[in-house]
Amino acid sequence: MPLKTPIEYVDSLRALRIRAYINGELVEKVVDHPSVAPHINTVAKTYELAHVPEYEDTMTVLSHLTGERIHRYTHIFQSTDDLVKKIQMLRLLGQTTGTCFQRCVGLDAINAIYAVTYEIDEANATAYHERFKEYLGYIQREDLMVVGAMTDPKGHRAQKPSQQADPDQFVRVVERRPDGVVIRGAKVHNTGGINSHEILVLPGTGLVEGEEDYAIACAVPADADGVVFIFGRQSNDSRKLEDGCDIGNTRFGVVGGEAMIIFDDVFVPTERVFLDGEIGHCAQLVNYFATWHRANYGGCKGGNADVLIGATAKMTRILGTERNAIVKDKLIEMIHRNETTYSSAIGASALGFQLPCGSFMVDPISSNTVKLNITRNIYEIGRLSHDLSGGFLATMPDSKSFENPEIAHWVKKYHTANPDYDVKERVRVGRYIENMTSVTTMVEAMHGAGSPQAQRIAMLGQAKIEDKIKLADAVIYGTDDVPGLPLPQVND
Ligand code: SF4
């Protein structure tokens, strides 16, 4: 059965010759680096839960290609039920890890390429779709983690790819060979990039005639020649290398361990090229990806917020404020905001529809609404957590203060609130709240799956304003009510 165990996931990563730089240094094996370990542990949970009988239906599914049981993270959505189960899986994983578990970008990229290759073939009589299905079969059989590499560095934002002083600001084809293409450029913000097996490169949007070399979608092994990872620095990364109560959540990462991926003239064989030069299909590819991914946030952030609400509720007990009516009301507000986005994501999934290729897409305006609400609700949930946790969050003692006998007794004495709780527990819970409400986490909620303005623009297009005007006109001026009912006269 193609379901890796967590150990097999780590071992399979170890077997790769990944070229990665962390803190400016070339790393021998990323799996052994302490900065990456929390992110690998987080992904390992996605593999582990797929083996738990209780979660079989949530975490696994039958492949529409082979009929075999596969991980839901390698599946093509076959129904609205699949879309709903995906959101439920994300909430479960969010509750289990309290952070980003990274595999969703690859999942949505797989689905986007599956759908668009079908449409390109229908339009141009090409053979991308069957080629992609071959590749997908490999991903499903091996239960691989795929990173979706989407965002180009973009250089000067007022200039299109072909107008850039440096043409490598967008990933492009620099050479065509009989057996494949050579690509150059970089992708940024790649969630889980450094601990993935495969990279799915997606093009950007807005490409015009003459920019065909920038229209490239392809798959690259993480350890292909010319691929280089540069690990990003997050707000508490070095704390993960420490010990004691300062770490907060010891086992899992803060957001997704994002990395920049360099493609330094990487050869991609033809069987791994899924779009090459079809500029007219790039926008739909990105649109499909973004629409699926935006609904996700109601699931994963829902699970993350469950943990944050739990940590905040615990903090109120540590402080002794949990019976206060105002405190309870603020917890209710956190719950209300969290359940609002989760139920929107479920709704977006339940209202899904079938695409030409046979797979299922979420309701676009609901999906964009989920993500736009996340950019507000996660901040508000974090704000309320800060409110209830108090100024202690900003002034907590460090774990070493508990070890120095000259001051440890004062640190304990003056930070004790409810004596049922040890001060170190107060710090540990506080550090978790600090981690999950700090800049890195918030910015991820703001800009992941596209910045809020991207959702607003999409929603304006999807809201069908002209239809709404017709609805308003019908209600205000309409005369088609039930015959025989007495109606007030309209005089002007
Ligand atoms: Fe998945 Fe959420 Fe992380 Fe995106 S932010 S990869 S949806 S867990």
Coordinates of C-alpha atoms and ligand atoms in Angstrom, one line a residue:
M1 CA 0.0 0.0 0.0
P2 CA 1.5 3.4 -1.0
L3 CA 1.4 5.0 2.4
K4 CA 4.8 6.0 3.8
T5 CA 5.4 5.8 7.6
P6 CA 6.9 8.9 9.2
I7 CA 10.2 7.1 9.5
E8 CA 10.1 6.1 5.8
Y9 CA 9.4 9.8 5.0
V10 CA 12.5 10.9 6.9
D11 CA 14.7 8.1 5.5
S12 CA 13.6 8.9 1.9
L13 CA 14.5 12.6 2.5
R14 CA 17.9 11.5 3.9
A15 CA 18.5 9.6 0.7
L16 CA 18.3 12.7 -1.4
R17 CA 21.3 14.8 -2.2
I18 CA 19.6 18.1 -1.4
R19 CA 21.8 21.2 -1.8
A20 CA 20.6 23.6 1.0
Y21 CA 22.0 26.6 2.8
I22 CA 20.9 27.4 6.4
N23 CA 22.3 30.5 8.2
G24 CA 24.5 31.0 5.2
E25 CA 26.1 27.6 5.4
L26 CA 25.9 24.6 3.2
V27 CA 24.2 21.8 5.1
E28 CA 25.3 18.2 4.8
K29 CA 21.9 16.6 5.4
V30 CA 18.8 18.8 5.9
V31 CA 17.0 16.1 7.9
D32 CA 19.7 16.3 10.6
H33 CA 19.7 20.1 10.9
P34 CA 18.0 21.3 14.1
S35 CA 16.4 24.3 12.4
V36 CA 14.6 22.0 9.9
A37 CA 13.7 19.2 12.4
P38 CA 10.5 20.9 13.7
H39 CA 9.2 21.3 10.2
I40 CA 10.0 17.7 9.3
N41 CA 8.3 16.5 12.5
T42 CA 5.3 18.5 11.5
V43 CA 5.1 16.8 8.1
A44 CA 5.8 13.5 9.7
K45 CA 2.5 13.8 11.5
T46 CA 0.7 13.9 8.1
Y47 CA 2.3 10.6 7.3
E48 CA 1.7 9.2 10.8
L49 CA -2.0 10.0 11.0
A50 CA -2.6 8.2 7.7
H51 CA -1.9 5.0 9.5
V52 CA -4.3 5.6 12.4
P53 CA -7.5 3.6 11.8
E54 CA -9.7 6.3 13.3
Y55 CA -8.5 8.8 10.6
E56 CA -8.4 6.5 7.6
D57 CA -11.3 8.2 5.9
T58 CA -10.0 11.7 6.7
M59 CA -6.4 11.1 5.8
T60 CA -6.6 8.6 3.0
V61 CA -8.7 7.9 -0.1
L62 CA -8.9 5.5 -3.1
S63 CA -6.9 6.7 -6.1
H64 CA -9.0 7.4 -9.1
L65 CA -6.0 6.3 -11.2
T66 CA -5.3 3.0 -9.6
G67 CA -8.0 2.2 -7.1
E68 CA -5.3 1.8 -4.4
R69 CA -5.6 3.5 -1.0
I70 CA -3.4 6.6 -1.1
H71 CA -2.7 9.6 1.1
R72 CA -5.2 12.4 0.6
Y73 CA -2.3 14.7 0.0
T74 CA -1.6 13.1 -3.4
H75 CA -5.3 12.9 -4.5
I76 CA -7.2 14.6 -7.3
F77 CA -10.5 15.8 -5.8
Q78 CA -13.2 13.6 -7.2
S79 CA -16.3 15.0 -5.5
T80 CA -17.5 17.7 -3.2
D81 CA -17.2 15.1 -0.4
D82 CA -13.4 15.0 -1.2
L83 CA -13.3 18.8 -0.9
V84 CA -15.0 18.7 2.5
K85 CA -12.8 15.9 3.7
K86 CA -9.7 17.9 2.7
I87 CA -10.8 20.8 5.0
Q88 CA -11.6 18.3 7.8
M89 CA -8.1 16.8 7.3
L90 CA -6.5 20.3 7.6
R91 CA -8.4 21.1 10.8
L92 CA -7.3 17.8 12.3
L93 CA -3.7 18.4 11.3
G94 CA -3.9 22.0 12.5
Q95 CA -5.2 20.8 15.9
T96 CA -2.5 18.1 16.1
T97 CA 0.5 20.3 15.2
G98 CA -0.7 23.8 16.0
T99 CA 1.2 25.1 13.0
C100 CA 1.5 24.8 9.2
F101 CA 2.0 21.2 8.0
Q102 CA 3.2 22.3 4.5
R103 CA 1.8 19.7 2.1
C104 CA -1.2 21.6 0.9
V105 CA 0.6 23.7 -1.6
G106 CA 1.8 20.7 -3.5
L107 CA -1.7 19.1 -3.3
D108 CA -3.4 22.1 -4.8
A109 CA -0.6 22.5 -7.4
I110 CA -1.1 18.8 -8.4
N111 CA -4.8 19.4 -8.8
A112 CA -4.3 22.7 -10.8
I113 CA -1.9 21.1 -13.2
Y114 CA -4.2 18.0 -13.6
A115 CA -7.1 20.3 -14.5
V116 CA -5.2 22.7 -16.8
T117 CA -3.3 20.1 -18.8
Y118 CA -6.7 18.6 -19.7
E119 CA -7.9 22.0 -20.9
I120 CA -4.7 22.7 -22.9
D121 CA -4.9 19.3 -24.6
E122 CA -8.6 20.0 -25.5
A123 CA -7.7 23.3 -27.0
N124 CA -4.4 22.4 -28.7
A125 CA -4.4 18.6 -29.2
T126 CA -1.3 18.3 -27.1
A127 CA -0.6 15.4 -24.8
Y128 CA 0.2 17.0 -21.4
H129 CA -2.6 15.4 -19.5
E130 CA -1.6 11.8 -19.9
R131 CA 2.0 12.8 -19.2
F132 CA 1.0 14.4 -16.0
K133 CA -1.1 11.4 -15.0
E134 CA 2.0 9.3 -15.4
Y135 CA 3.9 11.6 -13.1
L136 CA 1.0 11.7 -10.6
G137 CA 0.9 7.9 -10.5
Y138 CA 4.6 8.0 -9.4
I139 CA 3.8 10.6 -6.7
Q140 CA 0.9 8.5 -5.4
R141 CA 2.8 5.2 -5.5
E142 CA 5.7 6.7 -3.6
D143 CA 3.6 8.9 -1.3
L144 CA 5.9 11.9 -2.0
M145 CA 5.8 15.3 -0.5
V146 CA 5.6 17.9 -3.3
V147 CA 6.3 21.6 -2.9
G148 CA 4.3 23.9 -5.2
A149 CA 6.8 26.6 -6.4
M150 CA 4.7 29.5 -7.5
T151 CA 6.0 32.9 -6.6
D152 CA 8.7 34.5 -8.7
P153 CA 11.0 37.2 -7.1
K154 CA 9.4 39.6 -9.7
G155 CA 12.1 42.2 -9.6
H156 CA 10.8 45.7 -10.5
R157 CA 7.1 45.4 -9.8
A158 CA 6.1 47.9 -12.5
Q159 CA 7.7 45.8 -15.2
K160 CA 6.6 42.6 -16.9
P161 CA 8.9 39.6 -17.1
S162 CA 10.2 40.5 -20.6
Q163 CA 10.9 44.1 -19.5
Q164 CA 13.0 43.3 -16.4
A165 CA 16.6 44.5 -16.5
D166 CA 17.4 41.0 -15.1
P167 CA 15.4 38.5 -17.2
D168 CA 15.9 35.8 -14.5
Q169 CA 13.4 37.6 -12.1
F170 CA 10.8 35.1 -13.4
V171 CA 11.6 31.4 -13.9
R172 CA 12.1 30.9 -17.7
V173 CA 13.2 28.4 -20.2
V174 CA 16.8 29.3 -21.3
E175 CA 17.4 26.4 -23.6
R176 CA 15.4 23.8 -25.5
R177 CA 16.8 20.4 -26.3
P178 CA 15.3 17.5 -28.1
D179 CA 14.7 15.7 -24.8
G180 CA 13.7 18.5 -22.6
V181 CA 14.2 22.1 -21.4
V182 CA 16.7 24.0 -19.2
I183 CA 15.1 26.4 -16.7
R184 CA 16.7 29.3 -14.8
G185 CA 15.4 31.7 -12.1
A186 CA 14.1 31.4 -8.6
K187 CA 10.9 30.8 -6.6
V188 CA 10.4 32.4 -3.2
H189 CA 8.3 31.7 -0.1
N190 CA 8.3 28.0 -0.7
T191 CA 6.5 26.3 2.2
G192 CA 8.1 23.0 3.1
G193 CA 10.5 23.4 0.2
I194 CA 13.6 22.2 2.0
N195 CA 11.9 19.0 3.2
S196 CA 10.0 18.0 0.1
H197 CA 10.9 15.2 -2.4
E198 CA 9.6 17.0 -5.5
I199 CA 9.2 20.6 -6.8
L200 CA 6.2 21.5 -9.0
V201 CA 7.1 24.7 -10.8
L202 CA 4.1 26.8 -11.8
P203 CA 4.2 29.9 -14.0
G204 CA 2.9 33.4 -13.1
T205 CA 0.0 35.2 -14.7
G206 CA -0.3 38.2 -17.0
L207 CA 2.1 36.8 -19.6
V208 CA 1.8 38.3 -23.1
E209 CA 2.9 37.3 -26.6
G210 CA 6.7 37.2 -26.7
E211 CA 6.9 35.9 -23.1
E212 CA 6.4 32.2 -23.9
D213 CA 9.6 31.2 -22.3
Y214 CA 8.2 32.3 -18.9
A215 CA 5.2 30.0 -19.4
I216 CA 6.6 26.8 -17.9
A217 CA 5.1 24.2 -15.6
C218 CA 7.2 21.3 -14.8
A219 CA 8.4 18.8 -12.1
V220 CA 11.9 18.8 -10.7
P221 CA 13.3 16.4 -8.1
A222 CA 14.5 18.3 -5.0
D223 CA 18.0 17.0 -5.5
A224 CA 18.3 17.7 -9.3
D225 CA 21.5 19.2 -10.5
G226 CA 21.3 23.0 -10.3
V227 CA 18.6 23.2 -7.6
V228 CA 19.6 25.1 -4.5
F229 CA 17.6 25.9 -1.4
I230 CA 18.2 28.9 0.8
F231 CA 16.3 28.5 4.1
G232 CA 14.5 31.6 5.3
R233 CA 15.0 33.0 8.8
Q234 CA 11.9 33.0 11.0
S235 CA 11.1 35.0 14.1
N236 CA 12.1 32.4 16.7
D237 CA 14.3 30.0 14.7
S238 CA 17.3 30.0 17.1
R239 CA 15.0 29.3 20.1
K240 CA 14.3 25.9 18.5
L241 CA 18.0 25.1 19.0
E242 CA 17.6 25.8 22.8
D243 CA 16.2 23.8 25.6
G244 CA 13.6 24.5 28.3
C245 CA 10.5 26.5 28.6
D246 CA 11.6 29.3 26.2
I247 CA 10.8 27.2 23.1
G248 CA 7.0 27.1 23.6
N249 CA 6.1 24.3 21.2
T250 CA 9.2 22.1 21.2
R251 CA 8.2 19.6 18.5
F252 CA 6.7 21.5 15.7
G253 CA 7.6 24.5 13.5
V254 CA 6.4 28.1 13.4
V255 CA 4.7 28.4 10.0
G256 CA 6.1 26.3 7.2
G257 CA 9.9 26.5 7.1
E258 CA 9.9 28.6 4.0
A259 CA 12.8 28.5 1.6
M260 CA 13.9 30.2 -1.6
I261 CA 14.6 27.8 -4.4
I262 CA 17.2 28.6 -7.1
F263 CA 17.0 27.0 -10.5
D264 CA 20.6 27.4 -11.7
D265 CA 20.1 26.1 -15.3
V266 CA 18.2 22.9 -14.3
F267 CA 17.5 20.4 -17.0
V268 CA 13.9 19.1 -17.1
P269 CA 13.2 16.1 -19.2
T270 CA 10.2 16.2 -21.5
E271 CA 8.2 13.7 -19.5
R272 CA 8.3 16.2 -16.6
V273 CA 7.1 19.3 -18.6
F274 CA 3.4 19.9 -18.3
L275 CA 3.0 23.4 -19.9
D276 CA 5.5 25.0 -22.2
G277 CA 4.7 28.3 -23.9
E278 CA 0.9 28.2 -23.6
I279 CA 0.6 31.7 -22.2
G280 CA -3.2 31.7 -22.6
H281 CA -3.5 28.9 -19.9
C282 CA -1.2 30.3 -17.2
A283 CA -3.9 32.5 -15.6
Q284 CA -6.3 29.6 -15.3
L285 CA -3.6 27.5 -13.7
V286 CA -2.8 30.1 -11.1
N287 CA -6.5 30.8 -10.6
Y288 CA -7.3 27.1 -10.0
F289 CA -4.4 26.8 -7.5
A290 CA -5.3 29.9 -5.6
T291 CA -9.0 29.1 -5.4
W292 CA -8.4 25.7 -3.9
H293 CA -5.7 27.0 -1.6
R294 CA -7.7 29.9 -0.2
A295 CA -10.4 27.7 1.1
N296 CA -7.8 25.6 2.9
Y297 CA -7.2 28.4 5.4
G298 CA -10.5 27.9 7.1
G299 CA -9.3 24.3 7.9
C300 CA -5.6 24.7 8.8
K301 CA -6.0 28.0 10.6
G302 CA -9.1 26.7 12.2
G303 CA -7.1 23.9 13.7
N304 CA -4.2 26.2 14.6
A305 CA -6.7 28.6 16.3
D306 CA -8.2 25.7 18.3
V307 CA -4.8 25.2 19.8
L308 CA -4.3 28.9 20.3
I309 CA -7.7 29.3 22.0
G310 CA -6.8 26.3 24.2
A311 CA -3.5 27.9 25.2
T312 CA -5.2 31.2 25.9
A313 CA -7.9 29.5 28.0
K314 CA -5.2 27.7 29.9
M315 CA -3.4 31.0 30.4
T316 CA -6.5 32.4 32.0
R317 CA -6.6 29.5 34.4
I318 CA -2.9 30.1 35.2
L319 CA -3.7 33.7 35.9
G320 CA -6.9 32.8 37.8
T321 CA -9.2 35.0 35.6
E322 CA -11.1 32.2 33.9
R323 CA -14.4 32.7 35.8
N324 CA -14.6 36.4 34.8
A325 CA -17.5 37.1 32.5
I326 CA -15.5 39.5 30.3
V327 CA -12.8 36.9 29.9
K328 CA -15.4 34.3 28.9
D329 CA -16.9 36.7 26.4
K330 CA -13.5 37.3 24.8
L331 CA -13.0 33.5 24.4
I332 CA -16.4 33.3 22.8
E333 CA -15.4 36.0 20.3
M334 CA -12.3 34.0 19.5
I335 CA -14.4 30.8 19.0
H336 CA -17.0 32.7 16.9
R337 CA -14.4 34.1 14.5
N338 CA -12.7 30.7 14.2
E339 CA -15.9 28.8 13.5
T340 CA -17.0 31.4 11.0
T341 CA -14.0 30.8 8.7
Y342 CA -14.1 27.0 9.2
S343 CA -17.8 26.8 8.3
S344 CA -17.1 29.1 5.2
A345 CA -14.4 26.6 4.1
I346 CA -16.8 23.7 4.5
G347 CA -19.4 25.7 2.6
A348 CA -17.0 26.5 -0.2
S349 CA -16.3 22.8 -0.5
A350 CA -19.9 21.7 -0.3
L351 CA -20.8 24.1 -3.1
G352 CA -18.1 22.8 -5.3
F353 CA -18.6 22.0 -9.0
Q354 CA -17.1 19.7 -11.6
L355 CA -14.4 20.9 -13.9
P356 CA -14.0 19.8 -17.6
C357 CA -11.3 17.3 -16.5
G358 CA -13.8 15.6 -14.1
S359 CA -12.2 16.8 -10.8
F360 CA -14.0 19.2 -8.4
M361 CA -13.4 22.9 -7.7
V362 CA -14.5 24.8 -4.6
D363 CA -17.0 27.6 -4.9
P364 CA -14.7 30.5 -5.9
I365 CA -16.3 33.5 -4.1
S366 CA -16.7 31.5 -0.9
S367 CA -13.1 30.4 -1.0
N368 CA -11.9 34.0 -1.5
T369 CA -14.2 35.1 1.3
V370 CA -12.6 32.5 3.6
K371 CA -9.1 33.8 2.9
L372 CA -10.0 37.4 3.2
N373 CA -11.7 36.7 6.5
I374 CA -8.5 34.9 7.7
T375 CA -6.5 38.0 7.1
R376 CA -8.7 39.7 9.7
N377 CA -9.9 36.9 12.0
I378 CA -6.4 35.5 12.7
Y379 CA -5.2 38.9 13.7
E380 CA -8.3 39.5 15.9
I381 CA -8.0 36.0 17.5
G382 CA -4.3 36.8 18.2
R383 CA -5.2 40.3 19.5
L384 CA -7.7 38.7 22.0
S385 CA -5.1 36.1 23.0
H386 CA -2.7 39.0 23.8
D387 CA -5.5 40.8 25.6
L388 CA -6.3 37.8 27.8
S389 CA -2.7 36.7 28.4
G390 CA -1.6 40.2 29.6
G391 CA 1.7 42.1 29.3
F392 CA 3.6 39.1 30.6
L393 CA 3.7 37.9 27.0
A394 CA 6.1 40.8 26.2
T395 CA 8.2 40.6 29.4
M396 CA 8.5 36.9 30.2
P397 CA 11.7 35.7 31.9
D398 CA 14.0 33.5 30.0
S399 CA 14.5 29.8 31.0
K400 CA 18.1 30.5 32.2
S401 CA 16.7 32.8 34.9
F402 CA 15.2 29.7 36.5
E403 CA 18.7 28.1 36.8
N404 CA 20.5 30.9 38.5
P405 CA 20.1 30.5 42.3
E406 CA 20.7 34.2 42.9
I407 CA 17.5 35.1 41.1
A408 CA 15.5 32.0 40.5
H409 CA 13.5 32.3 43.7
W410 CA 12.4 35.9 42.8
V411 CA 11.6 34.9 39.2
K412 CA 9.3 32.2 40.6
K413 CA 7.9 34.2 43.5
Y414 CA 6.9 37.3 41.4
H415 CA 5.6 35.4 38.4
T416 CA 3.4 33.0 40.3
A417 CA -0.3 33.7 39.8
N418 CA -2.6 30.7 40.4
P419 CA -0.4 28.5 42.7
D420 CA -1.8 25.4 41.1
Y421 CA 0.5 26.1 38.1
D422 CA 4.2 26.2 38.0
V423 CA 5.8 29.4 36.7
K424 CA 7.7 27.5 34.0
E425 CA 4.3 26.3 32.7
R426 CA 3.2 29.9 32.5
V427 CA 6.3 30.7 30.4
R428 CA 5.9 27.7 28.2
V429 CA 2.3 28.5 27.4
G430 CA 3.2 32.2 26.9
R431 CA 6.0 31.3 24.5
Y432 CA 3.6 29.2 22.4
I433 CA 1.2 32.1 22.3
E434 CA 4.1 34.4 21.4
N435 CA 5.2 32.2 18.6
M436 CA 1.7 31.7 17.1
T437 CA 0.8 35.4 17.3
S438 CA 4.1 36.9 16.2
V439 CA 5.1 38.5 12.9
T440 CA 6.0 35.4 10.9
T441 CA 2.7 33.6 11.7
M442 CA 0.6 36.7 11.1
V443 CA 2.3 37.6 7.9
E444 CA 1.7 34.0 6.7
A445 CA -2.0 34.4 7.4
M446 CA -2.0 37.7 5.6
H447 CA -0.1 36.9 2.4
G448 CA -0.2 33.1 2.1
A449 CA -2.4 32.0 -0.9
G450 CA -2.2 35.6 -2.1
S451 CA -2.5 39.0 -0.4
P452 CA -5.9 40.4 0.6
Q453 CA -6.1 42.6 -2.4
A454 CA -5.9 39.5 -4.7
Q455 CA -9.0 38.1 -2.9
R456 CA -10.8 41.4 -3.2
I457 CA -10.2 41.7 -6.9
A458 CA -11.3 38.1 -7.4
M459 CA -14.4 38.6 -5.4
L460 CA -15.5 41.7 -7.3
G461 CA -15.3 39.6 -10.5
Q462 CA -17.1 36.7 -9.0
A463 CA -19.8 38.6 -7.3
K464 CA -21.7 39.3 -10.5
I465 CA -22.6 42.9 -9.7
E466 CA -24.8 43.2 -12.9
D467 CA -26.9 40.3 -11.7
K468 CA -27.3 41.9 -8.3
I469 CA -28.4 45.2 -9.9
K470 CA -31.0 43.1 -11.8
L471 CA -32.1 41.6 -8.5
A472 CA -32.4 45.0 -7.0
D473 CA -34.4 46.3 -10.0
A474 CA -36.7 43.3 -9.8
V475 CA -37.5 43.9 -6.2
I476 CA -37.8 47.7 -6.4
Y477 CA -39.7 47.9 -9.7
G478 CA -41.0 44.4 -10.3
T479 CA -44.6 43.7 -11.0
D480 CA -44.5 39.9 -11.4
D481 CA -45.9 39.0 -8.0
V482 CA -48.5 36.3 -7.4
P483 CA -51.6 37.0 -9.5
G484 CA -54.6 38.1 -7.5
L485 CA -52.7 39.4 -4.5
P486 CA -53.6 43.0 -3.7
L487 CA -50.4 45.1 -4.4
P488 CA -49.7 48.7 -3.5
Q489 CA -49.8 51.0 -6.5
V490 CA -46.6 52.4 -7.9
N491 CA -47.2 56.0 -9.0
D492 CA -43.9 57.0 -10.6
Ligands
SF4_1 FE1 -1.5 24.0 4.4 FE2 -2.3 26.0 5.8 FE3 0.3 25.6 5.6 FE4 -1.1 26.5 3.5 S1 -0.8 27.6 5.5 S2 0.4 24.8 3.5 S3 -3.1 25.6 3.7 S4 -1.2 24.3 6.6

